[in-house]
């Protein structure tokens, strides 16, 4: 009920199908276990799909207060089992944070939400005559937030750099719900540089 109050009733699901969809990424081990009919492990108890960063912050703060584990979920394209909710809790699906907010033509810098799929970002930039130049193994399902979280590299990294080389700043929600902006000056202020 608290999560529904924070994120909206339509953004919270306890449906088994939704929970099962968020219980694994493309990690071969979990896919093989599922196809072999092994008992379901790593099911989150609830899936929350916030629509903005303030809601992400509020959900994280509420989960911290209630001592409920949270596992972020982007496109589900990871290959290491990072989306598995081994202790249950909340799967925080960022798919609704999927917009290209701004493109500065002079500096060629784009502001993008974490849940935007890479293929959608590339198409939106292409309409303006640009390319991101980032082409990982899963460009269609991978998300900007997932790329940042995993220091994604791709087919053209030798030319354009890995994804972390493309990130100028990020708004990051910490486990306690605190929202911080990290940029090159972060290190100068003595704080960790989450871009790395």
PDB file of C-alpha atoms in Angstrom:
ATOM      1  CA  UNK A   1       0.000   0.000   0.000  1.00  0.00           C
ATOM      2  CA  UNK A   2       2.827   2.396   0.805  1.00  0.00           C
ATOM      3  CA  UNK A   3       4.441   1.766  -2.593  1.00  0.00           C
ATOM      4  CA  UNK A   4       1.095   2.358  -4.321  1.00  0.00           C
ATOM      5  CA  UNK A   5       0.752   5.643  -2.420  1.00  0.00           C
ATOM      6  CA  UNK A   6       4.215   6.738  -3.544  1.00  0.00           C
ATOM      7  CA  UNK A   7       4.273   5.519  -7.151  1.00  0.00           C
ATOM      8  CA  UNK A   8       0.584   5.214  -8.039  1.00  0.00           C
ATOM      9  CA  UNK A   9      -1.553   2.080  -8.161  1.00  0.00           C
ATOM     10  CA  UNK A  10      -0.834   1.499 -11.856  1.00  0.00           C
ATOM     11  CA  UNK A  11       2.926   1.524 -11.194  1.00  0.00           C
ATOM     12  CA  UNK A  12       2.926  -1.326  -8.657  1.00  0.00           C
ATOM     13  CA  UNK A  13       2.351  -4.979  -9.499  1.00  0.00           C
ATOM     14  CA  UNK A  14       2.301  -8.186  -7.487  1.00  0.00           C
ATOM     15  CA  UNK A  15       1.085 -10.243 -10.460  1.00  0.00           C
ATOM     16  CA  UNK A  16       3.031 -13.478 -10.805  1.00  0.00           C
ATOM     17  CA  UNK A  17       3.707 -12.887 -14.521  1.00  0.00           C
ATOM     18  CA  UNK A  18       5.267  -9.480 -13.829  1.00  0.00           C
ATOM     19  CA  UNK A  19       7.331 -10.836 -10.946  1.00  0.00           C
ATOM     20  CA  UNK A  20       8.539 -13.761 -13.083  1.00  0.00           C
ATOM     21  CA  UNK A  21       9.534 -11.399 -15.905  1.00  0.00           C
ATOM     22  CA  UNK A  22      11.707  -9.485 -13.414  1.00  0.00           C
ATOM     23  CA  UNK A  23      13.263 -12.564 -11.799  1.00  0.00           C
ATOM     24  CA  UNK A  24      16.009 -13.053 -14.378  1.00  0.00           C
ATOM     25  CA  UNK A  25      17.943 -11.324 -17.088  1.00  0.00           C
ATOM     26  CA  UNK A  26      19.660 -13.081 -20.001  1.00  0.00           C
ATOM     27  CA  UNK A  27      22.088 -14.944 -17.737  1.00  0.00           C
ATOM     28  CA  UNK A  28      22.369 -18.451 -19.165  1.00  0.00           C
ATOM     29  CA  UNK A  29      22.323 -20.132 -15.759  1.00  0.00           C
ATOM     30  CA  UNK A  30      18.941 -18.692 -14.754  1.00  0.00           C
ATOM     31  CA  UNK A  31      17.446 -19.320 -18.202  1.00  0.00           C
ATOM     32  CA  UNK A  32      18.590 -22.938 -18.134  1.00  0.00           C
ATOM     33  CA  UNK A  33      17.203 -23.441 -14.616  1.00  0.00           C
ATOM     34  CA  UNK A  34      13.878 -22.006 -15.672  1.00  0.00           C
ATOM     35  CA  UNK A  35      13.668 -24.172 -18.812  1.00  0.00           C
ATOM     36  CA  UNK A  36      14.542 -27.249 -16.720  1.00  0.00           C
ATOM     37  CA  UNK A  37      11.527 -26.534 -14.516  1.00  0.00           C
ATOM     38  CA  UNK A  38      13.538 -25.874 -11.364  1.00  0.00           C
ATOM     39  CA  UNK A  39      11.688 -24.028  -8.595  1.00  0.00           C
ATOM     40  CA  UNK A  40      11.460 -20.305  -9.084  1.00  0.00           C
ATOM     41  CA  UNK A  41      14.168 -18.486  -7.197  1.00  0.00           C
ATOM     42  CA  UNK A  42      14.920 -14.822  -7.203  1.00  0.00           C
ATOM     43  CA  UNK A  43      11.316 -13.685  -7.579  1.00  0.00           C
ATOM     44  CA  UNK A  44      10.756 -10.179  -6.304  1.00  0.00           C
ATOM     45  CA  UNK A  45       7.698  -9.754  -4.118  1.00  0.00           C
ATOM     46  CA  UNK A  46       6.611  -6.648  -6.001  1.00  0.00           C
ATOM     47  CA  UNK A  47       7.492  -4.768  -9.194  1.00  0.00           C
ATOM     48  CA  UNK A  48       7.475  -0.964  -9.055  1.00  0.00           C
ATOM     49  CA  UNK A  49       7.656   1.155 -12.218  1.00  0.00           C
ATOM     50  CA  UNK A  50       8.225   4.791 -11.145  1.00  0.00           C
ATOM     51  CA  UNK A  51       7.520   7.559 -13.658  1.00  0.00           C
ATOM     52  CA  UNK A  52      10.095  10.089 -12.438  1.00  0.00           C
ATOM     53  CA  UNK A  53      13.262  10.394 -10.406  1.00  0.00           C
ATOM     54  CA  UNK A  54      11.444  11.882  -7.386  1.00  0.00           C
ATOM     55  CA  UNK A  55       9.356   8.721  -7.166  1.00  0.00           C
ATOM     56  CA  UNK A  56      12.499   6.583  -7.431  1.00  0.00           C
ATOM     57  CA  UNK A  57      13.902   8.557  -4.503  1.00  0.00           C
ATOM     58  CA  UNK A  58      10.716   8.140  -2.438  1.00  0.00           C
ATOM     59  CA  UNK A  59      10.530   4.385  -3.145  1.00  0.00           C
ATOM     60  CA  UNK A  60      14.179   3.909  -2.174  1.00  0.00           C
ATOM     61  CA  UNK A  61      13.685   5.860   1.070  1.00  0.00           C
ATOM     62  CA  UNK A  62      10.582   3.841   1.974  1.00  0.00           C
ATOM     63  CA  UNK A  63      12.332   0.532   1.253  1.00  0.00           C
ATOM     64  CA  UNK A  64      15.349   1.575   3.295  1.00  0.00           C
ATOM     65  CA  UNK A  65      13.097   2.513   6.206  1.00  0.00           C
ATOM     66  CA  UNK A  66      11.267  -0.847   5.994  1.00  0.00           C
ATOM     67  CA  UNK A  67      14.551  -2.760   5.436  1.00  0.00           C
ATOM     68  CA  UNK A  68      13.262  -4.169   2.137  1.00  0.00           C
ATOM     69  CA  UNK A  69      15.875  -5.032  -0.518  1.00  0.00           C
ATOM     70  CA  UNK A  70      15.635  -3.323  -3.909  1.00  0.00           C
ATOM     71  CA  UNK A  71      17.027  -4.588  -7.214  1.00  0.00           C
ATOM     72  CA  UNK A  72      17.088  -2.172 -10.176  1.00  0.00           C
ATOM     73  CA  UNK A  73      15.757  -3.452 -13.489  1.00  0.00           C
ATOM     74  CA  UNK A  74      16.367  -1.848 -16.876  1.00  0.00           C
ATOM     75  CA  UNK A  75      15.828  -3.745 -20.095  1.00  0.00           C
ATOM     76  CA  UNK A  76      16.626  -7.158 -18.636  1.00  0.00           C
ATOM     77  CA  UNK A  77      19.445  -7.598 -21.147  1.00  0.00           C
ATOM     78  CA  UNK A  78      22.266  -8.229 -18.653  1.00  0.00           C
ATOM     79  CA  UNK A  79      24.106 -11.531 -18.779  1.00  0.00           C
ATOM     80  CA  UNK A  80      25.367 -11.858 -15.204  1.00  0.00           C
ATOM     81  CA  UNK A  81      22.218 -12.346 -13.114  1.00  0.00           C
ATOM     82  CA  UNK A  82      22.227  -8.788 -11.785  1.00  0.00           C
ATOM     83  CA  UNK A  83      18.435  -8.502 -11.821  1.00  0.00           C
ATOM     84  CA  UNK A  84      17.818 -11.567  -9.668  1.00  0.00           C
ATOM     85  CA  UNK A  85      16.091 -10.646  -6.400  1.00  0.00           C
ATOM     86  CA  UNK A  86      17.810 -13.365  -4.384  1.00  0.00           C
ATOM     87  CA  UNK A  87      16.270 -12.037  -1.154  1.00  0.00           C
ATOM     88  CA  UNK A  88      12.877 -11.079  -2.589  1.00  0.00           C
ATOM     89  CA  UNK A  89      11.899  -7.474  -2.082  1.00  0.00           C
ATOM     90  CA  UNK A  90      11.268  -4.897  -4.802  1.00  0.00           C
ATOM     91  CA  UNK A  91      12.217  -4.974  -8.464  1.00  0.00           C
ATOM     92  CA  UNK A  92      12.580  -1.296  -9.374  1.00  0.00           C
ATOM     93  CA  UNK A  93      11.780  -1.217 -13.101  1.00  0.00           C
ATOM     94  CA  UNK A  94      12.984   1.995 -14.726  1.00  0.00           C
ATOM     95  CA  UNK A  95      11.223   1.401 -18.069  1.00  0.00           C
ATOM     96  CA  UNK A  96       8.950   4.445 -17.648  1.00  0.00           C
ATOM     97  CA  UNK A  97      11.981   6.756 -17.384  1.00  0.00           C
ATOM     98  CA  UNK A  98      12.442   6.468 -21.130  1.00  0.00           C
ATOM     99  CA  UNK A  99      12.768   9.936 -22.620  1.00  0.00           C
ATOM    100  CA  UNK A 100      15.377  11.928 -24.464  1.00  0.00           C
ATOM    101  CA  UNK A 101      14.939  15.187 -22.560  1.00  0.00           C
ATOM    102  CA  UNK A 102      17.224  17.558 -24.420  1.00  0.00           C
ATOM    103  CA  UNK A 103      19.889  17.728 -27.115  1.00  0.00           C
ATOM    104  CA  UNK A 104      22.282  20.668 -27.140  1.00  0.00           C
ATOM    105  CA  UNK A 105      23.339  21.041 -30.780  1.00  0.00           C
ATOM    106  CA  UNK A 106      26.251  23.326 -29.934  1.00  0.00           C
ATOM    107  CA  UNK A 107      27.975  21.030 -27.421  1.00  0.00           C
ATOM    108  CA  UNK A 108      26.463  17.822 -28.871  1.00  0.00           C
ATOM    109  CA  UNK A 109      25.357  16.729 -25.404  1.00  0.00           C
ATOM    110  CA  UNK A 110      22.120  14.851 -24.775  1.00  0.00           C
ATOM    111  CA  UNK A 111      20.151  14.570 -21.533  1.00  0.00           C
ATOM    112  CA  UNK A 112      18.559  11.127 -21.301  1.00  0.00           C
ATOM    113  CA  UNK A 113      16.523   9.243 -18.691  1.00  0.00           C
ATOM    114  CA  UNK A 114      17.927   5.967 -17.358  1.00  0.00           C
ATOM    115  CA  UNK A 115      15.205   3.686 -18.723  1.00  0.00           C
ATOM    116  CA  UNK A 116      15.542   4.743 -22.355  1.00  0.00           C
ATOM    117  CA  UNK A 117      16.423   1.795 -24.568  1.00  0.00           C
ATOM    118  CA  UNK A 118      19.583   2.165 -26.589  1.00  0.00           C
ATOM    119  CA  UNK A 119      17.861   1.531 -29.924  1.00  0.00           C
ATOM    120  CA  UNK A 120      15.294   4.245 -29.140  1.00  0.00           C
ATOM    121  CA  UNK A 121      18.025   6.697 -28.180  1.00  0.00           C
ATOM    122  CA  UNK A 122      19.996   5.961 -31.338  1.00  0.00           C
ATOM    123  CA  UNK A 123      16.860   6.467 -33.472  1.00  0.00           C
ATOM    124  CA  UNK A 124      16.017   9.766 -31.735  1.00  0.00           C
ATOM    125  CA  UNK A 125      19.569  11.034 -32.183  1.00  0.00           C
ATOM    126  CA  UNK A 126      19.594   9.817 -35.795  1.00  0.00           C
ATOM    127  CA  UNK A 127      16.550  11.998 -36.539  1.00  0.00           C
ATOM    128  CA  UNK A 128      18.755  14.964 -35.618  1.00  0.00           C
ATOM    129  CA  UNK A 129      21.705  13.715 -37.686  1.00  0.00           C
ATOM    130  CA  UNK A 130      23.701  12.353 -34.724  1.00  0.00           C
ATOM    131  CA  UNK A 131      24.818   8.997 -33.420  1.00  0.00           C
ATOM    132  CA  UNK A 132      25.754   8.010 -29.899  1.00  0.00           C
ATOM    133  CA  UNK A 133      28.380   5.672 -31.300  1.00  0.00           C
ATOM    134  CA  UNK A 134      27.679   3.076 -28.631  1.00  0.00           C
ATOM    135  CA  UNK A 135      26.783  -0.365 -29.945  1.00  0.00           C
ATOM    136  CA  UNK A 136      26.928  -3.054 -27.246  1.00  0.00           C
ATOM    137  CA  UNK A 137      25.935  -6.686 -27.790  1.00  0.00           C
ATOM    138  CA  UNK A 138      22.310  -5.913 -26.863  1.00  0.00           C
ATOM    139  CA  UNK A 139      21.615  -2.435 -28.279  1.00  0.00           C
ATOM    140  CA  UNK A 140      17.871  -3.019 -28.591  1.00  0.00           C
ATOM    141  CA  UNK A 141      17.014  -3.965 -25.010  1.00  0.00           C
ATOM    142  CA  UNK A 142      19.907  -2.401 -23.141  1.00  0.00           C
ATOM    143  CA  UNK A 143      19.108   0.882 -21.401  1.00  0.00           C
ATOM    144  CA  UNK A 144      21.116   4.005 -20.756  1.00  0.00           C
ATOM    145  CA  UNK A 145      21.025   3.359 -16.995  1.00  0.00           C
ATOM    146  CA  UNK A 146      22.131  -0.225 -17.481  1.00  0.00           C
ATOM    147  CA  UNK A 147      25.003   0.876 -19.670  1.00  0.00           C
ATOM    148  CA  UNK A 148      26.113   3.383 -17.026  1.00  0.00           C
ATOM    149  CA  UNK A 149      25.778   0.843 -14.199  1.00  0.00           C
ATOM    150  CA  UNK A 150      27.850  -1.794 -16.007  1.00  0.00           C
ATOM    151  CA  UNK A 151      30.444   0.427 -17.690  1.00  0.00           C
ATOM    152  CA  UNK A 152      29.232  -0.911 -21.002  1.00  0.00           C
ATOM    153  CA  UNK A 153      31.580  -1.252 -23.959  1.00  0.00           C
ATOM    154  CA  UNK A 154      30.566  -1.959 -27.531  1.00  0.00           C
ATOM    155  CA  UNK A 155      31.588  -2.679 -31.065  1.00  0.00           C
ATOM    156  CA  UNK A 156      32.750   0.912 -31.680  1.00  0.00           C
ATOM    157  CA  UNK A 157      34.441   1.542 -28.311  1.00  0.00           C
ATOM    158  CA  UNK A 158      37.855   1.820 -29.915  1.00  0.00           C
ATOM    159  CA  UNK A 159      36.568   4.836 -31.845  1.00  0.00           C
ATOM    160  CA  UNK A 160      34.016   6.458 -29.522  1.00  0.00           C
ATOM    161  CA  UNK A 161      35.107   5.070 -26.139  1.00  0.00           C
ATOM    162  CA  UNK A 162      33.188   2.943 -23.667  1.00  0.00           C
ATOM    163  CA  UNK A 163      29.922   4.284 -22.283  1.00  0.00           C
ATOM    164  CA  UNK A 164      31.540   5.691 -19.133  1.00  0.00           C
ATOM    165  CA  UNK A 165      33.657   7.910 -21.408  1.00  0.00           C
ATOM    166  CA  UNK A 166      30.445   9.391 -22.838  1.00  0.00           C
ATOM    167  CA  UNK A 167      28.819  10.284 -19.509  1.00  0.00           C
ATOM    168  CA  UNK A 168      29.332  13.877 -18.391  1.00  0.00           C
ATOM    169  CA  UNK A 169      27.028  13.873 -15.383  1.00  0.00           C
ATOM    170  CA  UNK A 170      24.324  11.776 -13.743  1.00  0.00           C
ATOM    171  CA  UNK A 171      21.555  12.190 -11.246  1.00  0.00           C
ATOM    172  CA  UNK A 172      21.965   9.225  -8.889  1.00  0.00           C
ATOM    173  CA  UNK A 173      19.518   8.005  -6.263  1.00  0.00           C
ATOM    174  CA  UNK A 174      21.414   6.487  -3.337  1.00  0.00           C
ATOM    175  CA  UNK A 175      20.052   3.532  -1.309  1.00  0.00           C
ATOM    176  CA  UNK A 176      18.622   5.887   1.324  1.00  0.00           C
ATOM    177  CA  UNK A 177      16.697   7.846  -1.315  1.00  0.00           C
ATOM    178  CA  UNK A 178      19.063  10.809  -1.445  1.00  0.00           C
ATOM    179  CA  UNK A 179      19.342  12.312  -4.931  1.00  0.00           C
ATOM    180  CA  UNK A 180      22.813  13.523  -5.895  1.00  0.00           C
ATOM    181  CA  UNK A 181      24.223  14.890  -9.119  1.00  0.00           C
ATOM    182  CA  UNK A 182      27.662  13.615 -10.042  1.00  0.00           C
ATOM    183  CA  UNK A 183      29.867  15.324 -12.585  1.00  0.00           C
ATOM    184  CA  UNK A 184      33.587  16.059 -13.048  1.00  0.00           C
ATOM    185  CA  UNK A 185      33.551  18.420 -10.041  1.00  0.00           C
ATOM    186  CA  UNK A 186      32.325  15.583  -7.797  1.00  0.00           C
ATOM    187  CA  UNK A 187      35.845  14.247  -7.363  1.00  0.00           C
ATOM    188  CA  UNK A 188      37.148  17.739  -6.607  1.00  0.00           C
ATOM    189  CA  UNK A 189      34.600  17.980  -3.771  1.00  0.00           C
ATOM    190  CA  UNK A 190      35.959  14.717  -2.300  1.00  0.00           C
ATOM    191  CA  UNK A 191      32.895  12.580  -3.132  1.00  0.00           C
ATOM    192  CA  UNK A 192      32.974   9.308  -5.082  1.00  0.00           C
ATOM    193  CA  UNK A 193      32.668   9.686  -8.839  1.00  0.00           C
ATOM    194  CA  UNK A 194      29.763   7.350  -9.621  1.00  0.00           C
ATOM    195  CA  UNK A 195      30.398   7.815 -13.333  1.00  0.00           C
ATOM    196  CA  UNK A 196      33.198   5.263 -12.957  1.00  0.00           C
TER     197      UNK A 196
END
